[in-house]
mmCIF file of C-alpha atoms in Angstrom:
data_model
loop_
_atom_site.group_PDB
_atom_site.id
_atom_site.type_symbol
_atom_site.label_atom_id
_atom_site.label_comp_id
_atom_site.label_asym_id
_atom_site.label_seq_id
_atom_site.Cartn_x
_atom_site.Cartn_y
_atom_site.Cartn_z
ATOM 1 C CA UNK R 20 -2.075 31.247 -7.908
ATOM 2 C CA UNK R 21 -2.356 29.470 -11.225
ATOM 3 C CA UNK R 22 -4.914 27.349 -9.850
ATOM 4 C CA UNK R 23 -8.041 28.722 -8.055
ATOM 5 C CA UNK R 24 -8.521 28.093 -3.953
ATOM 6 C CA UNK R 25 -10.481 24.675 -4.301
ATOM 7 C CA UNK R 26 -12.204 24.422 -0.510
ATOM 8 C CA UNK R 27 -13.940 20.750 0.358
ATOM 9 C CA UNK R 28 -16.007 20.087 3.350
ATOM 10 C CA UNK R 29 -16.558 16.703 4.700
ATOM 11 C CA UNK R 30 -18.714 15.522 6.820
ATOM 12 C CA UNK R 31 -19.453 19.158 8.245
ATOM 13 C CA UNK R 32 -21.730 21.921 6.889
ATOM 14 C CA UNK R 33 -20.378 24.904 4.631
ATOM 15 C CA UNK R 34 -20.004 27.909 7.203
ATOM 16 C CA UNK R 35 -19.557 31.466 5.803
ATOM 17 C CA UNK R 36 -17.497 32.482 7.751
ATOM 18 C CA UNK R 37 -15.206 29.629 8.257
ATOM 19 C CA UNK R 38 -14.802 29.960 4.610
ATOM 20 C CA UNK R 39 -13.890 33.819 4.897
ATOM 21 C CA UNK R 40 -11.258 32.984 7.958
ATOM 22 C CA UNK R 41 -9.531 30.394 5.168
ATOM 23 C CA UNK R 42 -9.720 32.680 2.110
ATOM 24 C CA UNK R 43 -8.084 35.498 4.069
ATOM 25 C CA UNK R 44 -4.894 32.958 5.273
ATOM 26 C CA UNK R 45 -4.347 31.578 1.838
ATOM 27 C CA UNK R 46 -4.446 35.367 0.597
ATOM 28 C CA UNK R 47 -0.994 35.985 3.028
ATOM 29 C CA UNK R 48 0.157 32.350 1.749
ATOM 30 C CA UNK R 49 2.684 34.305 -0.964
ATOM 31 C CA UNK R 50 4.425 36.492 1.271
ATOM 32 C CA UNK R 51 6.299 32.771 2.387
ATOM 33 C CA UNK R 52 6.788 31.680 -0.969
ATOM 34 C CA UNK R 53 5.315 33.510 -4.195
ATOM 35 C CA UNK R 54 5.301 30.596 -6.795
ATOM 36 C CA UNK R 55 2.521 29.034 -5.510
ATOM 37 C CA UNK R 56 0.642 27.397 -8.168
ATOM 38 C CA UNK R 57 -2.383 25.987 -6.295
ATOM 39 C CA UNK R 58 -3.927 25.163 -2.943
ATOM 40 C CA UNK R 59 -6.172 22.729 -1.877
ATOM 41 C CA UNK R 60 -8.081 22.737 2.001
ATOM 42 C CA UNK R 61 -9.741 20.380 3.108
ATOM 43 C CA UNK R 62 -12.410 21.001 6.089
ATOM 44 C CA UNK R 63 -13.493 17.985 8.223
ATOM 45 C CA UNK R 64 -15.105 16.773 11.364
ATOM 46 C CA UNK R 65 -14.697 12.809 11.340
ATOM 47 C CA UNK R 66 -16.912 10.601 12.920
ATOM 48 C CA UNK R 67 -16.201 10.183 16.524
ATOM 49 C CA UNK R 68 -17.980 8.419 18.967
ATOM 50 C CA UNK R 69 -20.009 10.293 21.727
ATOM 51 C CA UNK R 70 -17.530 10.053 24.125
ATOM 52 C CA UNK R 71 -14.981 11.678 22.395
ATOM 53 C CA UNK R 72 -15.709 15.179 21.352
ATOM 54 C CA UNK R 73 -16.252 16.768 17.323
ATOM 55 C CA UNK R 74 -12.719 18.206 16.487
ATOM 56 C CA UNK R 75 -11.974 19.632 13.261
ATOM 57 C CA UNK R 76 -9.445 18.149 10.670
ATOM 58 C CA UNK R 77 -7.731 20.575 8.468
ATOM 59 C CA UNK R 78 -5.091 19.499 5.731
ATOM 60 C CA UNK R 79 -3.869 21.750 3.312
ATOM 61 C CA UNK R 80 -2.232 20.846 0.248
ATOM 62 C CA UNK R 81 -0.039 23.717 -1.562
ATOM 63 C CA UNK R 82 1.666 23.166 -5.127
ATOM 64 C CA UNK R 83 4.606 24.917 -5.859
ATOM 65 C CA UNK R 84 6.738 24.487 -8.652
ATOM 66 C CA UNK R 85 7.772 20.744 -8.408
ATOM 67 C CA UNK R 86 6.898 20.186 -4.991
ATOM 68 C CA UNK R 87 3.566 19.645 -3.157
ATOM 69 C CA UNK R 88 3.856 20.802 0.536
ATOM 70 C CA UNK R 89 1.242 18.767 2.716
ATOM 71 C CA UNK R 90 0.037 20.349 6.570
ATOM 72 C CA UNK R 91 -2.584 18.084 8.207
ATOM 73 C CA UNK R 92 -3.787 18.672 11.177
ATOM 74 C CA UNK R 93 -5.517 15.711 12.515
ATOM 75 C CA UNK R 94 -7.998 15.787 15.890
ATOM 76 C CA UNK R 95 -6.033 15.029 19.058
ATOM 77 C CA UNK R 96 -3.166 16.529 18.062
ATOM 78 C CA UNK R 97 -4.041 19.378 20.143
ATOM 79 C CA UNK R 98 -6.779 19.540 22.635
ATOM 80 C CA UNK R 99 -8.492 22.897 21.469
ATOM 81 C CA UNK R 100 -9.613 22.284 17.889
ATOM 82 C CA UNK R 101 -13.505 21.749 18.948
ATOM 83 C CA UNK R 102 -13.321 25.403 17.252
ATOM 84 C CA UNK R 103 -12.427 25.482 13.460
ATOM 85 C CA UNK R 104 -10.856 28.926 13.859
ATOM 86 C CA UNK R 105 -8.744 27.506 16.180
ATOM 87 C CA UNK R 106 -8.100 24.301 13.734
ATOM 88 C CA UNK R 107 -7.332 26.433 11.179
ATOM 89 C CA UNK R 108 -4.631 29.325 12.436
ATOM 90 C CA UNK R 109 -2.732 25.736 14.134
ATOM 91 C CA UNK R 110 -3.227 24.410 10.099
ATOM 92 C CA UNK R 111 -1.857 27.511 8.590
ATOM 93 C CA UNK R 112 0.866 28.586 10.980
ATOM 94 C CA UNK R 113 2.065 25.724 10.264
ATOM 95 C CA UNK R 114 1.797 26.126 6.470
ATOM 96 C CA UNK R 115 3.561 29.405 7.177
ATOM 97 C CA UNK R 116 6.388 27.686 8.628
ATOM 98 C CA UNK R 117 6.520 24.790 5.810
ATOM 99 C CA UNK R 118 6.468 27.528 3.150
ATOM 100 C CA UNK R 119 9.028 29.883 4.602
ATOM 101 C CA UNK R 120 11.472 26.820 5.255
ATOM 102 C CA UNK R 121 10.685 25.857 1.662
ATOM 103 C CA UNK R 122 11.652 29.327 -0.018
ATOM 104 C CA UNK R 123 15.134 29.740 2.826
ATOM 105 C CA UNK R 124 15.949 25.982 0.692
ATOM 106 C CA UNK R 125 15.462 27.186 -2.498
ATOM 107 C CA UNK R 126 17.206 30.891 -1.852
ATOM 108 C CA UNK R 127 20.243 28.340 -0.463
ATOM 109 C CA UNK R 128 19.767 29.637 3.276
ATOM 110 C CA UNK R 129 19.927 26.665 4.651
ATOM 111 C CA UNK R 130 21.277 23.099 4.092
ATOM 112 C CA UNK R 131 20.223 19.978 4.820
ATOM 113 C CA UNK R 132 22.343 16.991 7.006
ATOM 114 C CA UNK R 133 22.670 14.337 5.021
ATOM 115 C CA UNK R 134 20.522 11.090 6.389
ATOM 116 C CA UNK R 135 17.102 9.901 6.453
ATOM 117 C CA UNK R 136 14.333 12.203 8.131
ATOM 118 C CA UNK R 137 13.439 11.032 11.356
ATOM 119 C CA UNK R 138 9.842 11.276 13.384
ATOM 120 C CA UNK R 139 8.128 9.620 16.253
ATOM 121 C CA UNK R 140 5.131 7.801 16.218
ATOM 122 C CA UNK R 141 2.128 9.226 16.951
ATOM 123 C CA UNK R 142 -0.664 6.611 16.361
ATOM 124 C CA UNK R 143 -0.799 3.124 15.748
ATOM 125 C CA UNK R 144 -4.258 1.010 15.488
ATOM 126 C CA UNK R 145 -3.662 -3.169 14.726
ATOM 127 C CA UNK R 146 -2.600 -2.713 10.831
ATOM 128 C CA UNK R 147 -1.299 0.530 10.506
ATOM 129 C CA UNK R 148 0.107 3.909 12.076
ATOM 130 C CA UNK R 149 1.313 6.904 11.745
ATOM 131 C CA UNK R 150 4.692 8.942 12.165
ATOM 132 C CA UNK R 151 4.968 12.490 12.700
ATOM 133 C CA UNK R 152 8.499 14.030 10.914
ATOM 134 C CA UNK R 153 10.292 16.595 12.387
ATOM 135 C CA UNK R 154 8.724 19.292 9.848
ATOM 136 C CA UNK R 155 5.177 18.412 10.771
ATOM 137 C CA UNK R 156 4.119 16.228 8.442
ATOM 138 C CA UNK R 157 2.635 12.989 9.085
ATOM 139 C CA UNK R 158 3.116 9.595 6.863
ATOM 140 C CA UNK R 159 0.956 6.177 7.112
ATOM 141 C CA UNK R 160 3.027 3.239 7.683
ATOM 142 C CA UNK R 161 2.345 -0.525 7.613
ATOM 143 C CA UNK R 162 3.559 -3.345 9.400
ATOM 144 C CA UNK R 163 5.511 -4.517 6.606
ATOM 145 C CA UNK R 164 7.409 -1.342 6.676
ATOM 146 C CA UNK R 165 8.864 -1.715 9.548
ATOM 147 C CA UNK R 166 12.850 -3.237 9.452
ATOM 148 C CA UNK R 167 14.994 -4.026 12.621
ATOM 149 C CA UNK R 168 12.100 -4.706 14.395
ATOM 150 C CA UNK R 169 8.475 -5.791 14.880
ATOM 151 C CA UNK R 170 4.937 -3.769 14.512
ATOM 152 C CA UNK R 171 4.097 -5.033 17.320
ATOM 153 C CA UNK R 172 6.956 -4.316 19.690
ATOM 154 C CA UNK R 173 6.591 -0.135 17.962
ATOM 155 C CA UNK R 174 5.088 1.953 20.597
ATOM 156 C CA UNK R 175 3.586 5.266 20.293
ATOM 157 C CA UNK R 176 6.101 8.110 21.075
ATOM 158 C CA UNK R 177 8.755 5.720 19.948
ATOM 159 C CA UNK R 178 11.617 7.474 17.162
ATOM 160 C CA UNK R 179 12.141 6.441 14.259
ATOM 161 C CA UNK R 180 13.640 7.053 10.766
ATOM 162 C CA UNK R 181 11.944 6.371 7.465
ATOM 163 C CA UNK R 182 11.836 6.401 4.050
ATOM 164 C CA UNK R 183 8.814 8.229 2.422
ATOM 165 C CA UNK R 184 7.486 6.364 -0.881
ATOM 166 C CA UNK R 185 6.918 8.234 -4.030
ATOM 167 C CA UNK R 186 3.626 9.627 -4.482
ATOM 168 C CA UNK R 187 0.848 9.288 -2.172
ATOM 169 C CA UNK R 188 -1.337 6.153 -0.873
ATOM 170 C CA UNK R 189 -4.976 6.099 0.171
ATOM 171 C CA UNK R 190 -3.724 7.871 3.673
ATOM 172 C CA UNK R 191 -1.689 9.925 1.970
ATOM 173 C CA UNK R 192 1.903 10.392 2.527
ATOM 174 C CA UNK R 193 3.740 6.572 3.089
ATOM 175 C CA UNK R 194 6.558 5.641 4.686
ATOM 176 C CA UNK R 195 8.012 2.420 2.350
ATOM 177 C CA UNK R 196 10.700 1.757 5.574
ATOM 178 C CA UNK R 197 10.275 2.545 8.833
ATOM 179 C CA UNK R 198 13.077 1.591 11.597
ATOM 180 C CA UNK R 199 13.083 2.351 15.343
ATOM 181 C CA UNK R 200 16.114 4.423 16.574
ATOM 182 C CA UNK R 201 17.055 5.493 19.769
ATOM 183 C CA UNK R 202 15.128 8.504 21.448
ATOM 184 C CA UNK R 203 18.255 10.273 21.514
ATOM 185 C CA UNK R 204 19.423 9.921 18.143
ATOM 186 C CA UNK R 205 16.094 11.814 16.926
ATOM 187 C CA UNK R 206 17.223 15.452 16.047
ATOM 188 C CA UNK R 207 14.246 17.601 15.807
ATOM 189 C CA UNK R 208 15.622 20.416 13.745
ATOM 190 C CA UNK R 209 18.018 18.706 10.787
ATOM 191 C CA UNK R 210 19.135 21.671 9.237
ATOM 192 C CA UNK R 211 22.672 24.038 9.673
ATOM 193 C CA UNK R 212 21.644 27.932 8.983
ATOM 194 C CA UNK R 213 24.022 29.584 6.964
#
């Protein structure tokens, strides 16, 4: 890495040996993809209320020449990640997996359909929500991103396909045009092996 490991922890205490579990992941990183240039974790417990319990939230951010590849794991995606070690092998796998899909691309292993990525929607509060892709990642929408339709009428698990903006907003990732499609017409794994 060109770039040291940069580790941040929000709104939860430094632990030792959290730190050494993430160290020793980002350490096999490279056997996926050896140009990385830097990588970025961040380690967080949001608020929740009582009633809900204290899940971790990891997001890793790698750089590799002229791409930045983006895992975040956010609370209630799974059910089990009241334990960071368990937050962050879920993270990493699928880091793995983004990293190894990244290098097949650039070896030309595999090619990509034509067409705009598709996800489903996996939160939505009253001005924005989210949509998981089919590689993992998830991207903020608003309501005035969404054509052939209305916010309102988008439910969660509903498919859609999107466009993802340049650069990143406050959320991060943003979808600049999302439109509902047809559960059926969502096709989890876009790619033709070679």
């Amino acid at each position: 890495m060109d770039i040291p490991l940069e580790i941040a922890w929000l709104n939860v205490e430094k632990s030792e040996t959290v730190e050494a579990r993430i160290r020793e992941r980002v350490e096999k990183l490279p056997r996926y993809f050896n140009r990385i240039n830097s990588c970025r974790i961040a380690v967080e417990m949001p608020h929740r209320s009582q009633h809900h319990g204290k899940e971790f939230h990891i997001r890793i951010e790698v750089r590799v020449p002229e791409h930045e590849l983006v895992v975040s794991n956010n609370p209630g995606d799974r059910r089990d990640h009241y334990d960071a070690h368990l937050a962050i092998r879920d993270a990493f796998d699928a880091m793995d997996r983004r990293l190894e899909e990244h290098s097949r691309k650039m070896r030309g292993e595999v090619k990509t359909l034509s067409g705009p990525p598709q996800g489903t929607v996996v939160r939505k509060f009253a001005e924005y929500g989210f949509v998981k892709m089919s590689d993992g990642q998830e991207v903020y929408f608003a309501p005035n991103a969404v054509v052939s339709g209305d916010f309102a009428d988008l439910e969660v698990g509903a498919a859609v396909e999107l466009t993802v903006a340049e650069g990143e907003g406050a959320m991060g990732p943003q979808a600049s045009m999302v439109r509902p499609i047809s559960n059926v017409a969502v096709d989890a794994d876009r790619r033709l092996d070679i």
